[in-house]
Amino acid sequence: MEASSVRTSQRRYPPGDLALWIFILAELSVFAVFFAAYAFTRANHVELFNTYQLTLDRNSALANTLVLITASYFVVRAVGAIRLNNHRRASQWLWAAVGMAMLFLLIKGHEYAHHLSEGINLSTNTFYMFYLSLTFFHFMHVILGMIVLIILGVRTGKGHYDAHNHTDIESGASYWHMVDLVWMILFPLVYVMQ
Amino acid sequence: MNTRNPEQHAPRGASLVYLLLCALTLFTWGVAVTGQSGLWASLLVLGVALLKGQLIGDWFMGLRGVSGLWRWVVLLWLLLIGSLVSAAFVMASGG
């Protein structure tokens, strides 16, 4: 057996459109600045941040983390399916990911509704200013990612893509994984680290 | 001759990574709900987050199949975030 036949083939560029990856790097840079700003501001207001962090719903945050990871997994399966030329299966996986994205938005929306009902807003204090703006910025990215997945789900179901032509799916997948990646940092930083 | 496409193994690898990500998430949540706090607990949770990020970059974003600088973009981003956040938390602890 040739060892090279089981080794993953190396490619020069990441999956998907390179221009989108430049956009992904730009978005990751913005979030990096946001995370650093949160952490260093916290350093000057430790008690405030520790106190109000405990008012957050960690169970909802856990659920949302698992939901996002699951959505990403479904997207990975979609890419795997289209690489095997199975556009119907790929479409199913994409729609499953859309379902997960909607669930995230519902859970997060419920959290926001709760905060609003308690009169919490951007002006309440520094912690809530960071928490609301950070999570809402991410929330908007989830909405965009979901729209991308919906478009891909429709086009994939109609047979627009196949094993040799699916750059759009890989690009959309990369964007979605970026949204998930950001939440992997956001969840512990904002909800857990004391 | 082995004609199997290596990417057919991808679902199994991705499935294992998915389960690992879920387990690491539950660990992080466990740290939170059991009231673990302090610098070392925070750095541990941060370390787990960075590991999760790297797993996503490698196995979900497909960067493990890429050669050159692009292979490391997510890792570099994670190291940057890790360094900055760690420094801030150390500062906050008075260390």
mmCIF file of N, CA, C and O in Angstrom, chain B residues 5 13-14 17-18 45-46 51 55-58 62-63 68 74 93-94:
data_model
loop_
_atom_site.group_PDB
_atom_site.id
_atom_site.type_symbol
_atom_site.label_atom_id
_atom_site.label_comp_id
_atom_site.label_asym_id
_atom_site.label_seq_id
_atom_site.Cartn_x
_atom_site.Cartn_y
_atom_site.Cartn_z
ATOM 1 N N ASN B 5 -10.401 7.787 -1.546
ATOM 2 C CA ASN B 5 -10.122 9.205 -1.334
ATOM 3 C C ASN B 5 -9.888 9.431 0.159
ATOM 4 O O ASN B 5 -10.728 9.092 0.963
ATOM 5 N N GLY B 13 -13.064 11.580 11.449
ATOM 6 C CA GLY B 13 -12.192 12.484 12.195
ATOM 7 C C GLY B 13 -12.955 13.679 12.717
ATOM 8 O O GLY B 13 -12.808 14.075 13.874
ATOM 9 N N ALA B 14 -13.800 14.252 11.868
ATOM 10 C CA ALA B 14 -14.583 15.421 12.264
ATOM 11 C C ALA B 14 -15.566 15.055 13.375
ATOM 12 O O ALA B 14 -15.816 15.857 14.279
ATOM 13 N N VAL B 17 -13.659 14.931 16.609
ATOM 14 C CA VAL B 17 -13.335 16.290 17.027
ATOM 15 C C VAL B 17 -14.585 16.984 17.568
ATOM 16 O O VAL B 17 -14.529 17.711 18.566
ATOM 17 N N TYR B 18 -15.713 16.751 16.931
ATOM 18 C CA TYR B 18 -16.980 17.334 17.388
ATOM 19 C C TYR B 18 -17.277 16.895 18.826
ATOM 20 O O TYR B 18 -17.599 17.715 19.691
ATOM 21 N N VAL B 45 -9.103 27.686 31.726
ATOM 22 C CA VAL B 45 -10.268 27.821 30.837
ATOM 23 C C VAL B 45 -9.858 28.459 29.508
ATOM 24 O O VAL B 45 -10.310 28.059 28.435
ATOM 25 N N LEU B 46 -8.975 29.445 29.588
ATOM 26 C CA LEU B 46 -8.478 30.096 28.372
ATOM 27 C C LEU B 46 -7.708 29.104 27.512
ATOM 28 O O LEU B 46 -7.862 29.052 26.288
ATOM 29 N N LEU B 51 -7.339 25.595 22.682
ATOM 30 C CA LEU B 51 -7.278 24.248 22.120
ATOM 31 C C LEU B 51 -8.488 24.004 21.226
ATOM 32 O O LEU B 51 -8.361 23.477 20.114
ATOM 33 N N LEU B 55 -8.570 23.162 17.202
ATOM 34 C CA LEU B 55 -9.276 22.006 16.635
ATOM 35 C C LEU B 55 -10.221 22.445 15.512
ATOM 36 O O LEU B 55 -10.304 21.799 14.469
ATOM 37 N N ILE B 56 -10.894 23.552 15.727
ATOM 38 C CA ILE B 56 -11.797 24.069 14.694
ATOM 39 C C ILE B 56 -11.003 24.488 13.470
ATOM 40 O O ILE B 56 -11.372 24.191 12.332
ATOM 41 N N GLY B 57 -9.897 25.160 13.697
ATOM 42 C CA GLY B 57 -9.077 25.595 12.569
ATOM 43 C C GLY B 57 -8.542 24.429 11.761
ATOM 44 O O GLY B 57 -8.579 24.412 10.534
ATOM 45 N N ASP B 58 -8.040 23.428 12.472
ATOM 46 C CA ASP B 58 -7.427 22.282 11.804
ATOM 47 C C ASP B 58 -8.461 21.392 11.136
ATOM 48 O O ASP B 58 -8.322 21.026 9.970
ATOM 49 N N GLY B 62 -10.334 23.102 7.811
ATOM 50 C CA GLY B 62 -9.532 22.395 6.820
ATOM 51 C C GLY B 62 -8.104 22.884 6.711
ATOM 52 O O GLY B 62 -7.426 22.632 5.712
ATOM 53 N N LEU B 63 -7.610 23.582 7.713
ATOM 54 C CA LEU B 63 -6.260 24.135 7.596
ATOM 55 C C LEU B 63 -5.170 23.090 7.769
ATOM 56 O O LEU B 63 -4.015 23.320 7.387
ATOM 57 N N GLY B 68 2.269 25.925 4.021
ATOM 58 C CA GLY B 68 2.644 27.338 4.009
ATOM 59 C C GLY B 68 2.045 28.133 5.151
ATOM 60 O O GLY B 68 1.533 27.596 6.122
ATOM 61 N N VAL B 74 -4.878 30.591 11.944
ATOM 62 C CA VAL B 74 -5.756 30.500 13.120
ATOM 63 C C VAL B 74 -4.924 30.343 14.383
ATOM 64 O O VAL B 74 -5.209 30.965 15.410
ATOM 65 N N SER B 93 -4.704 40.320 38.464
ATOM 66 C CA SER B 93 -4.524 39.560 39.702
ATOM 67 C C SER B 93 -3.443 40.188 40.571
ATOM 68 O O SER B 93 -3.189 39.738 41.684
ATOM 69 N N GLY B 94 -2.786 41.202 40.003
ATOM 70 C CA GLY B 94 -1.750 41.870 40.769
ATOM 71 C C GLY B 94 -0.406 41.206 40.622
ATOM 72 O O GLY B 94 0.546 41.501 41.325
#
